[in-house]
Short mmCIF file of N, CA and C in Angstrom, two decimals:
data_model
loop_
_atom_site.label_atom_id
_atom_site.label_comp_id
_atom_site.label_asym_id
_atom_site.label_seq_id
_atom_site.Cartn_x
_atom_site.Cartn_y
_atom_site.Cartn_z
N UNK A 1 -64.50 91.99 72.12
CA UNK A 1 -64.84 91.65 70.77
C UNK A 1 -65.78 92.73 70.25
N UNK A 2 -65.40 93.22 69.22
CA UNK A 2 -66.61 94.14 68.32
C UNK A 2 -66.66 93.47 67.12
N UNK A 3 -68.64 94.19 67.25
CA UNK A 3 -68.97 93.39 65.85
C UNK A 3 -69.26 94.93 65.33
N UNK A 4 -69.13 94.94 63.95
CA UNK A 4 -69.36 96.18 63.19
C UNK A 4 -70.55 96.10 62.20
N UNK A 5 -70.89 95.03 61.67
CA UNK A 5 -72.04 94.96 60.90
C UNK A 5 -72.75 93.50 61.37
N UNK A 6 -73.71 93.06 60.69
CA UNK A 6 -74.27 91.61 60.63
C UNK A 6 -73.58 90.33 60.23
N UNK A 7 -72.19 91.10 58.93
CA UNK A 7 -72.09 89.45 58.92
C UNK A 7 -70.60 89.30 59.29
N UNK A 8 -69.90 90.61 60.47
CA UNK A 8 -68.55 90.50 60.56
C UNK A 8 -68.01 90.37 61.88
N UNK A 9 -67.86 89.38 62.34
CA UNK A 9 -67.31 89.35 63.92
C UNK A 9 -65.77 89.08 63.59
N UNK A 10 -65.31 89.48 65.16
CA UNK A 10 -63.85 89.02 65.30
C UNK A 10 -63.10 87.59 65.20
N UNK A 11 -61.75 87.78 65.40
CA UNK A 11 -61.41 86.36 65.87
C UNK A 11 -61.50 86.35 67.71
N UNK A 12 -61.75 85.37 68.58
CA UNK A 12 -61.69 84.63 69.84
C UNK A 12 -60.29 85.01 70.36
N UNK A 13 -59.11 84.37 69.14
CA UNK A 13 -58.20 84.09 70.18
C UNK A 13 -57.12 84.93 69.16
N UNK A 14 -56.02 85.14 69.93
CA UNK A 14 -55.08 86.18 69.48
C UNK A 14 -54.04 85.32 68.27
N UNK A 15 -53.34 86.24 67.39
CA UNK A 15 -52.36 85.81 66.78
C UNK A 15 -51.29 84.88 67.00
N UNK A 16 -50.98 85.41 68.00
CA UNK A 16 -50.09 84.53 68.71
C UNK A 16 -50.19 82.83 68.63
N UNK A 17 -51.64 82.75 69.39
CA UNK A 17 -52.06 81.70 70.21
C UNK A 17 -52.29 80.71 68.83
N UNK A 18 -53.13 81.74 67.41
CA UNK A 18 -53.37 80.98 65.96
C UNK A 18 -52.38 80.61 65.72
N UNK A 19 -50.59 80.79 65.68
CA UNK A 19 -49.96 80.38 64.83
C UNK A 19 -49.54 79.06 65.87
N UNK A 20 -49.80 78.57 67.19
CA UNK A 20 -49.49 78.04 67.61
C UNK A 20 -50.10 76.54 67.68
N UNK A 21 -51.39 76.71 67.28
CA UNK A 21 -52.37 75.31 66.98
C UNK A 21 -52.12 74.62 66.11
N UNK A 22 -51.36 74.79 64.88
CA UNK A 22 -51.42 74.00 63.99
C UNK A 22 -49.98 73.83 64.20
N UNK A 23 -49.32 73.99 64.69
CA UNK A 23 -47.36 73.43 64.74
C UNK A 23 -47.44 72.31 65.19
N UNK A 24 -48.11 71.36 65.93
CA UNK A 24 -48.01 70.14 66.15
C UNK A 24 -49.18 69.54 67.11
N UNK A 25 -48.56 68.30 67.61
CA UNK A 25 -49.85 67.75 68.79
C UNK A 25 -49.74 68.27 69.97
N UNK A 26 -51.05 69.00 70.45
CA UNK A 26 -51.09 69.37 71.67
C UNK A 26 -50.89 68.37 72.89
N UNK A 27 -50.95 67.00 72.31
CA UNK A 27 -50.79 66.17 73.72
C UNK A 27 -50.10 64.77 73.23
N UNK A 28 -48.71 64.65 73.53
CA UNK A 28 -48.07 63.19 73.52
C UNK A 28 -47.81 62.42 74.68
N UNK A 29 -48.33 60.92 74.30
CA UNK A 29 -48.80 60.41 75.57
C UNK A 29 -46.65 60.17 76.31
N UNK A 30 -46.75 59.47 77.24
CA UNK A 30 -45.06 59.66 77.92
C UNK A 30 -44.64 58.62 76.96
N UNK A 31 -43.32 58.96 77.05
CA UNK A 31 -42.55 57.41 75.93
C UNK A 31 -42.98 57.37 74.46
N UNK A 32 -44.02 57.73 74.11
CA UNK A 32 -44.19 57.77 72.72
C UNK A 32 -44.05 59.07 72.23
N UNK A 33 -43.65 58.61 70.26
CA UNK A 33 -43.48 59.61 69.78
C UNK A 33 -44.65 60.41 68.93
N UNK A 34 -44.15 61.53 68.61
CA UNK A 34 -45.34 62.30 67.97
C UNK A 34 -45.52 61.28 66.66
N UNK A 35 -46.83 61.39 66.38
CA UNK A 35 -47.44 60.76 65.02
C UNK A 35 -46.76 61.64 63.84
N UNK A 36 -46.58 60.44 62.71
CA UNK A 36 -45.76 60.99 61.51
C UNK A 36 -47.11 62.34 61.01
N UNK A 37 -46.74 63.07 60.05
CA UNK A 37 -47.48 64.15 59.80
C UNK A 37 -47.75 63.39 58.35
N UNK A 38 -48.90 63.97 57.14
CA UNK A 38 -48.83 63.52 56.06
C UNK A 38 -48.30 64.91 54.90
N UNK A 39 -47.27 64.49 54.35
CA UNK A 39 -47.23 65.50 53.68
C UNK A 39 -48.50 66.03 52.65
N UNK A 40 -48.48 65.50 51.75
CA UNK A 40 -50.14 65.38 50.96
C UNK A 40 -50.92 64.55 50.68
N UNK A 41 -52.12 64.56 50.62
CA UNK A 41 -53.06 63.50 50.26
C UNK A 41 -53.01 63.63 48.67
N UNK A 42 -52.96 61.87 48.32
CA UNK A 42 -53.41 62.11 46.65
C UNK A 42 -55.11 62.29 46.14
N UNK A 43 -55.76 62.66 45.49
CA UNK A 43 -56.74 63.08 45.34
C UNK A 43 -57.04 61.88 44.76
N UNK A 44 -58.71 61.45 45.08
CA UNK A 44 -59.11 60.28 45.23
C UNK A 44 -59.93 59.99 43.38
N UNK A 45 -59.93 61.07 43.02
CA UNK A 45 -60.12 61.03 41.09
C UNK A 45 -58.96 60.26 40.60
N UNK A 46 -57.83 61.20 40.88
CA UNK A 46 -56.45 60.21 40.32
C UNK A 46 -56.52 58.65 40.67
N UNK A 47 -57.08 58.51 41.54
CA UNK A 47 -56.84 57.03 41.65
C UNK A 47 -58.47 56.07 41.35
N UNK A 48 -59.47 56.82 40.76
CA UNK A 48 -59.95 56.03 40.27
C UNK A 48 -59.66 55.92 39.19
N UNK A 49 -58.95 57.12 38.30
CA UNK A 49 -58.56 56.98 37.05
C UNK A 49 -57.65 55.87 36.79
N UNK A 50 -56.70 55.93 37.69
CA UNK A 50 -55.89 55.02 37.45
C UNK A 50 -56.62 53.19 37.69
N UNK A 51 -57.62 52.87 38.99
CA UNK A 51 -58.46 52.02 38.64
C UNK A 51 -58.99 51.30 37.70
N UNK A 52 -59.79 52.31 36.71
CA UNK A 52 -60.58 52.48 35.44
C UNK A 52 -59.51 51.79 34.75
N UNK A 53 -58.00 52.12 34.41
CA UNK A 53 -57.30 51.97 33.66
C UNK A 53 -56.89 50.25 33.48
N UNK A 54 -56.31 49.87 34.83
CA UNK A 54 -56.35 48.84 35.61
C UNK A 54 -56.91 47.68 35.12
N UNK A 55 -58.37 47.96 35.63
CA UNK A 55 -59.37 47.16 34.74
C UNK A 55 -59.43 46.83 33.29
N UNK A 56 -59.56 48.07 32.91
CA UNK A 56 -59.60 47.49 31.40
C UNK A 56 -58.32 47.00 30.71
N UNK A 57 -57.00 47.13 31.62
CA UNK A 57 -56.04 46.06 31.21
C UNK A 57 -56.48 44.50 31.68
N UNK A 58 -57.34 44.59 32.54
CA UNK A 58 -57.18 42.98 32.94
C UNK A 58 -58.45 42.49 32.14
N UNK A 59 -59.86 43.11 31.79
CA UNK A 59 -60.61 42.65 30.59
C UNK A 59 -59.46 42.29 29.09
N UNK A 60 -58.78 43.48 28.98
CA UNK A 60 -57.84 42.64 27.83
C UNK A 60 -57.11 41.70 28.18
N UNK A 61 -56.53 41.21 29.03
CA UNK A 61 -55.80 39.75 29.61
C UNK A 61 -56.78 38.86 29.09
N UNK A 62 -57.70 38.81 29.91
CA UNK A 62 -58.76 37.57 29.99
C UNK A 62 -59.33 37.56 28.58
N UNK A 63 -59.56 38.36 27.83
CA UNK A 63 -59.97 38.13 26.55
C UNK A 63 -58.85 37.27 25.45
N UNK A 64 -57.86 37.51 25.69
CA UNK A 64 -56.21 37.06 24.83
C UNK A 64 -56.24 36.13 25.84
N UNK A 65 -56.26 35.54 27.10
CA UNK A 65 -56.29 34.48 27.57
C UNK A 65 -56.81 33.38 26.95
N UNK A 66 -58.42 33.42 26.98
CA UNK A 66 -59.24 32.86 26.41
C UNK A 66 -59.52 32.70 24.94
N UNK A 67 -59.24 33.51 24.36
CA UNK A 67 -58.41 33.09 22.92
C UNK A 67 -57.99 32.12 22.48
N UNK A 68 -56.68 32.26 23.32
CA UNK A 68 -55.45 31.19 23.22
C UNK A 68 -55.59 29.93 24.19
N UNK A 69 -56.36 29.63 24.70
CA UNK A 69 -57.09 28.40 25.49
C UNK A 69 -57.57 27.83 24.27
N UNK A 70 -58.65 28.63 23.52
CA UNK A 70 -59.85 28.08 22.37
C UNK A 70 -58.57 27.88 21.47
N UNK A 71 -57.97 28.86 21.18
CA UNK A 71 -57.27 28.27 19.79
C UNK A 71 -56.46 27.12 20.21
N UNK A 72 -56.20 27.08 21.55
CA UNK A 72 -54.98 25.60 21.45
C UNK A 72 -55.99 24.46 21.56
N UNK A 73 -57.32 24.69 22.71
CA UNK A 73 -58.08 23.19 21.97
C UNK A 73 -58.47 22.93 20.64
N UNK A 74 -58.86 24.10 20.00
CA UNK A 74 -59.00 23.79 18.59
C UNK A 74 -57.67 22.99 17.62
N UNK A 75 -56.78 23.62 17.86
CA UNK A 75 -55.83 22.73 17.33
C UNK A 75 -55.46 20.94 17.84
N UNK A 76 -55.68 20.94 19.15
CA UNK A 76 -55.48 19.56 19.25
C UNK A 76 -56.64 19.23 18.90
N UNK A 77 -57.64 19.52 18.91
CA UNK A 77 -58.93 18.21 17.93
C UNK A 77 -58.46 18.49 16.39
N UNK A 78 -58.24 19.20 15.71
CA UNK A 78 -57.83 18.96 14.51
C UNK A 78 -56.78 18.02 14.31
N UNK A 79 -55.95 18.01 15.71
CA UNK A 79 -54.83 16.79 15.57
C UNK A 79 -55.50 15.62 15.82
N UNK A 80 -56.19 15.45 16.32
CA UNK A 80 -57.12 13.98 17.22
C UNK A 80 -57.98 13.50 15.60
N UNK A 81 -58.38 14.62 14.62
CA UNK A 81 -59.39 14.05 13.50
C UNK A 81 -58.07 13.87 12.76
N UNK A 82 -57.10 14.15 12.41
CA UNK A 82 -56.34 13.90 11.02
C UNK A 82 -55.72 12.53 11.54
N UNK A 83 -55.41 12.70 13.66
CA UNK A 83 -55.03 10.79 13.63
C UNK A 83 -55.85 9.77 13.03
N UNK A 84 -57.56 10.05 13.65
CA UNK A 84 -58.23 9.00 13.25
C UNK A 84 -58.75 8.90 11.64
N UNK A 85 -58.26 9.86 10.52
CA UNK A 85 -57.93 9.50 9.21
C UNK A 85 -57.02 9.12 8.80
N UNK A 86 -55.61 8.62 9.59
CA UNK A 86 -54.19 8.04 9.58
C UNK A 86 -54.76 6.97 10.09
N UNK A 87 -55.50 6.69 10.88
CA UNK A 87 -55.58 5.41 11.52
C UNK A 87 -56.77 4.37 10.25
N UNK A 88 -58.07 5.41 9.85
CA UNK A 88 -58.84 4.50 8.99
C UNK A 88 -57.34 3.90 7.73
N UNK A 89 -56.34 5.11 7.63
CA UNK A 89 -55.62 4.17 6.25
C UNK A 89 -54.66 3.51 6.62
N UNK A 90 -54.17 3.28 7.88
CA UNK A 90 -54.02 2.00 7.70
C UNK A 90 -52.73 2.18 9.32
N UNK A 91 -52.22 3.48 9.09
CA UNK A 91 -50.83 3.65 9.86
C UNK A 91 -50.77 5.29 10.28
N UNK A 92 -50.72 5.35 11.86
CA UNK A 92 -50.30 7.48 12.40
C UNK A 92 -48.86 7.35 11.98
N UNK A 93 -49.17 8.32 11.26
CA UNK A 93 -48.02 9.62 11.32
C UNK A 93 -46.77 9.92 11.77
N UNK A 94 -45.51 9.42 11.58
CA UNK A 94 -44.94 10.38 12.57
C UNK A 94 -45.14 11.44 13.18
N UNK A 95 -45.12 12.29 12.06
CA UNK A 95 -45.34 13.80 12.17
C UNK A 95 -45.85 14.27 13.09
N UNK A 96 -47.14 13.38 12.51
CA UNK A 96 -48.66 14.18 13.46
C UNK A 96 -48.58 13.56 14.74
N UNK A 97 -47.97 12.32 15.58
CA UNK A 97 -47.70 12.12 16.95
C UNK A 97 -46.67 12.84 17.19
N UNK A 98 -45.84 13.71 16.87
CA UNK A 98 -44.44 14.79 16.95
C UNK A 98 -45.61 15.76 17.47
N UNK A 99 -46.38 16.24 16.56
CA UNK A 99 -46.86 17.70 16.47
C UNK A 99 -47.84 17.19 17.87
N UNK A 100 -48.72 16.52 17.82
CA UNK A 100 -49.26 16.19 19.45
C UNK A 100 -48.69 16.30 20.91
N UNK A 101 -47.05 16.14 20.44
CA UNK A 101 -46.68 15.94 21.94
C UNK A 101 -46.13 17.45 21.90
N UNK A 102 -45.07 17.90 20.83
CA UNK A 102 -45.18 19.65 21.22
C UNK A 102 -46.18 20.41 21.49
N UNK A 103 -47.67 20.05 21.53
CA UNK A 103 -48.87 21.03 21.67
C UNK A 103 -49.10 20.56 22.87
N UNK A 104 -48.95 19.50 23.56
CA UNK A 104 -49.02 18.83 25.29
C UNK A 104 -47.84 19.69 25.52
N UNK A 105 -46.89 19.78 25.52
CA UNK A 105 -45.78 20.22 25.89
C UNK A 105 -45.44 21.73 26.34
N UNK A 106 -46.66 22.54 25.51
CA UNK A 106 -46.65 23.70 25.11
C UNK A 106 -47.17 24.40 27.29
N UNK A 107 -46.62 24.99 27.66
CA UNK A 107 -47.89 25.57 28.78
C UNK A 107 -48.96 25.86 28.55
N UNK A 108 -49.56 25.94 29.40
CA UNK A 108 -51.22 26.03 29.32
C UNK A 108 -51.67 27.43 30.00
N UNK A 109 -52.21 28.25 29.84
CA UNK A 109 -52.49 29.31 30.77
C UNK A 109 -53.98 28.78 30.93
N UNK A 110 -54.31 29.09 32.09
CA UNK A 110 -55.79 28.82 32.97
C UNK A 110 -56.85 30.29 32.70
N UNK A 111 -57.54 29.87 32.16
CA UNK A 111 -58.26 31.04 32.24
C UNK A 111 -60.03 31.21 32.74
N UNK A 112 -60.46 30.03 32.14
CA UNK A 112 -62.16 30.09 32.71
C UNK A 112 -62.02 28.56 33.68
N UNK A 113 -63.15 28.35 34.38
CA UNK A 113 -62.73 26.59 35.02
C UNK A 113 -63.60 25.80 33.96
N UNK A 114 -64.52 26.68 33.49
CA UNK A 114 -65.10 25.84 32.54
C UNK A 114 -64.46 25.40 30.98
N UNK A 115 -63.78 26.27 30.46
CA UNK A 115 -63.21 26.15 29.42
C UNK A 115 -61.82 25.46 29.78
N UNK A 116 -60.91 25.50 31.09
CA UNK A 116 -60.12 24.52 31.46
C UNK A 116 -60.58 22.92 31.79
N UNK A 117 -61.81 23.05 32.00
CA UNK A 117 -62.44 21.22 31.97
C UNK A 117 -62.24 20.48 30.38
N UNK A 118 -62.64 21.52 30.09
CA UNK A 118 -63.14 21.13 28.60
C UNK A 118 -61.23 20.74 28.31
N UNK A 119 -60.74 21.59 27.89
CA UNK A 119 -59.65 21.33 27.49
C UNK A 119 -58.66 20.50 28.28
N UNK A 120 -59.04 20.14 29.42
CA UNK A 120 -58.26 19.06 30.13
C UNK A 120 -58.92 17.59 29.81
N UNK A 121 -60.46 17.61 29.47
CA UNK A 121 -60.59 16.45 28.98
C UNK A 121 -60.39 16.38 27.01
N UNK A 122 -59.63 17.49 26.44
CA UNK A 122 -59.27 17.06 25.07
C UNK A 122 -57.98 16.44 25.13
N UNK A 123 -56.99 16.95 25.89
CA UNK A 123 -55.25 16.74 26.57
C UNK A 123 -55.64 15.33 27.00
N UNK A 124 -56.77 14.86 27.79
CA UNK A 124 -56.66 13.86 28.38
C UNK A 124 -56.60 12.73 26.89
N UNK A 125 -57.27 12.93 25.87
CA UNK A 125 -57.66 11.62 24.93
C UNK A 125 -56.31 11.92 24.20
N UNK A 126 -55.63 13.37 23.61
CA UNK A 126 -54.60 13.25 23.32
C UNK A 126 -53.58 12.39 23.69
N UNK A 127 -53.40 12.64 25.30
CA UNK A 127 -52.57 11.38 25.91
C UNK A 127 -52.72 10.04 25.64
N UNK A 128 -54.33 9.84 25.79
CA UNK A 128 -54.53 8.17 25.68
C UNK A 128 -54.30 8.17 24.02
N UNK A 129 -54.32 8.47 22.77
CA UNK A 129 -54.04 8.29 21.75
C UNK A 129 -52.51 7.99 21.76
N UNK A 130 -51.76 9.08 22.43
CA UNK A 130 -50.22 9.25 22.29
C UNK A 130 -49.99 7.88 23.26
N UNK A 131 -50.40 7.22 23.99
CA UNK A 131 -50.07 6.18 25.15
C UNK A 131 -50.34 5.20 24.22
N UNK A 132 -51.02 5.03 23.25
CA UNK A 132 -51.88 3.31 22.39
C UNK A 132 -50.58 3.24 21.25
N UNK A 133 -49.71 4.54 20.75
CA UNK A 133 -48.45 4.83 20.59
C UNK A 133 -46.99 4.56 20.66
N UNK A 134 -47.51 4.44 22.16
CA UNK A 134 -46.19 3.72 22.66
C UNK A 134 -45.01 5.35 22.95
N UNK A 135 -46.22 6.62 23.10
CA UNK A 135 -45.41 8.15 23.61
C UNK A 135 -46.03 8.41 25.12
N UNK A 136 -45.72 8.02 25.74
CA UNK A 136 -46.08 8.55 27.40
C UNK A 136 -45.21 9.98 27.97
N UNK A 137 -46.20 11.00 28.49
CA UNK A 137 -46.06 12.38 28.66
C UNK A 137 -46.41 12.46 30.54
N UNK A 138 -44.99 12.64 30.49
CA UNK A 138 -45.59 13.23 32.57
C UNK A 138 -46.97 13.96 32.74
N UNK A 139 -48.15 13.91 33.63
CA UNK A 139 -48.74 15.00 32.85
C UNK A 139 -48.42 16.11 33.94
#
């Protein structure tokens, strides 16, 4: 080995021997096969980007989830107050026991447990209104 200045040494081992280290595994155990190789790694930015992205699709879910939870209890209490002003005059609605049971009828998407209590006990008086009726709903 010669060194020629301070910051230049040789290589150890010959050409040969370099192109031969990286061609595969120096040691496979008997009966088994060589380990798969990886062609490339994806770079670990790309995939937080894609993360980042991810997320803020599922903050927009849950926001349009919860929306449409509030707006459908809101609509059945507006149905529950216009019964009990059908009921002070005298006689409900067709209509408005029609429009009650398509809004039971409707699916429900789940979105908070707290805002699903709530709205399972508005569905619940809906029913008992629609049951004093003489409209019973599987629930």
């Amino acid at each position: 080995m010669r060194i020629d200045g301070p910051n230049r040494t040789g290589g150890v081992a010959s050409r040969a021997a370099a192109g031969k280290a990286g061609s595969g595994p120096a040691f496979v155990p008997a009966g088994g096969a060589a380990p798969a190789r990886v062609a490339s790694a994806v770079p670990v930015s790309a995939l937080t980007g894609l993360d980042a992205i991810l997320a803020l699709q599922t903050v927009g879910d849950f926001r349009e989830s919860r929306r449409k939870s509030v707006k459908r209890g809101t609509v059945l209490l507006d149905l529950l107050e216009d019964m009990k002003a059908d009921l002070l005059v005298g006689k409900a609605s067709p209509d408005r026991l029609g429009a009650m049971i398509t809004q039971l009828s409707a699916l429900r998407e789940r979105s908070e447990p707290s805002l699903d209590a709530v709205l399972d006990d508005i569905e619940l008086r809906v029913r008992v209104e629609l049951a004093k009726h003489g409209h019973y709903l599987p629930l």
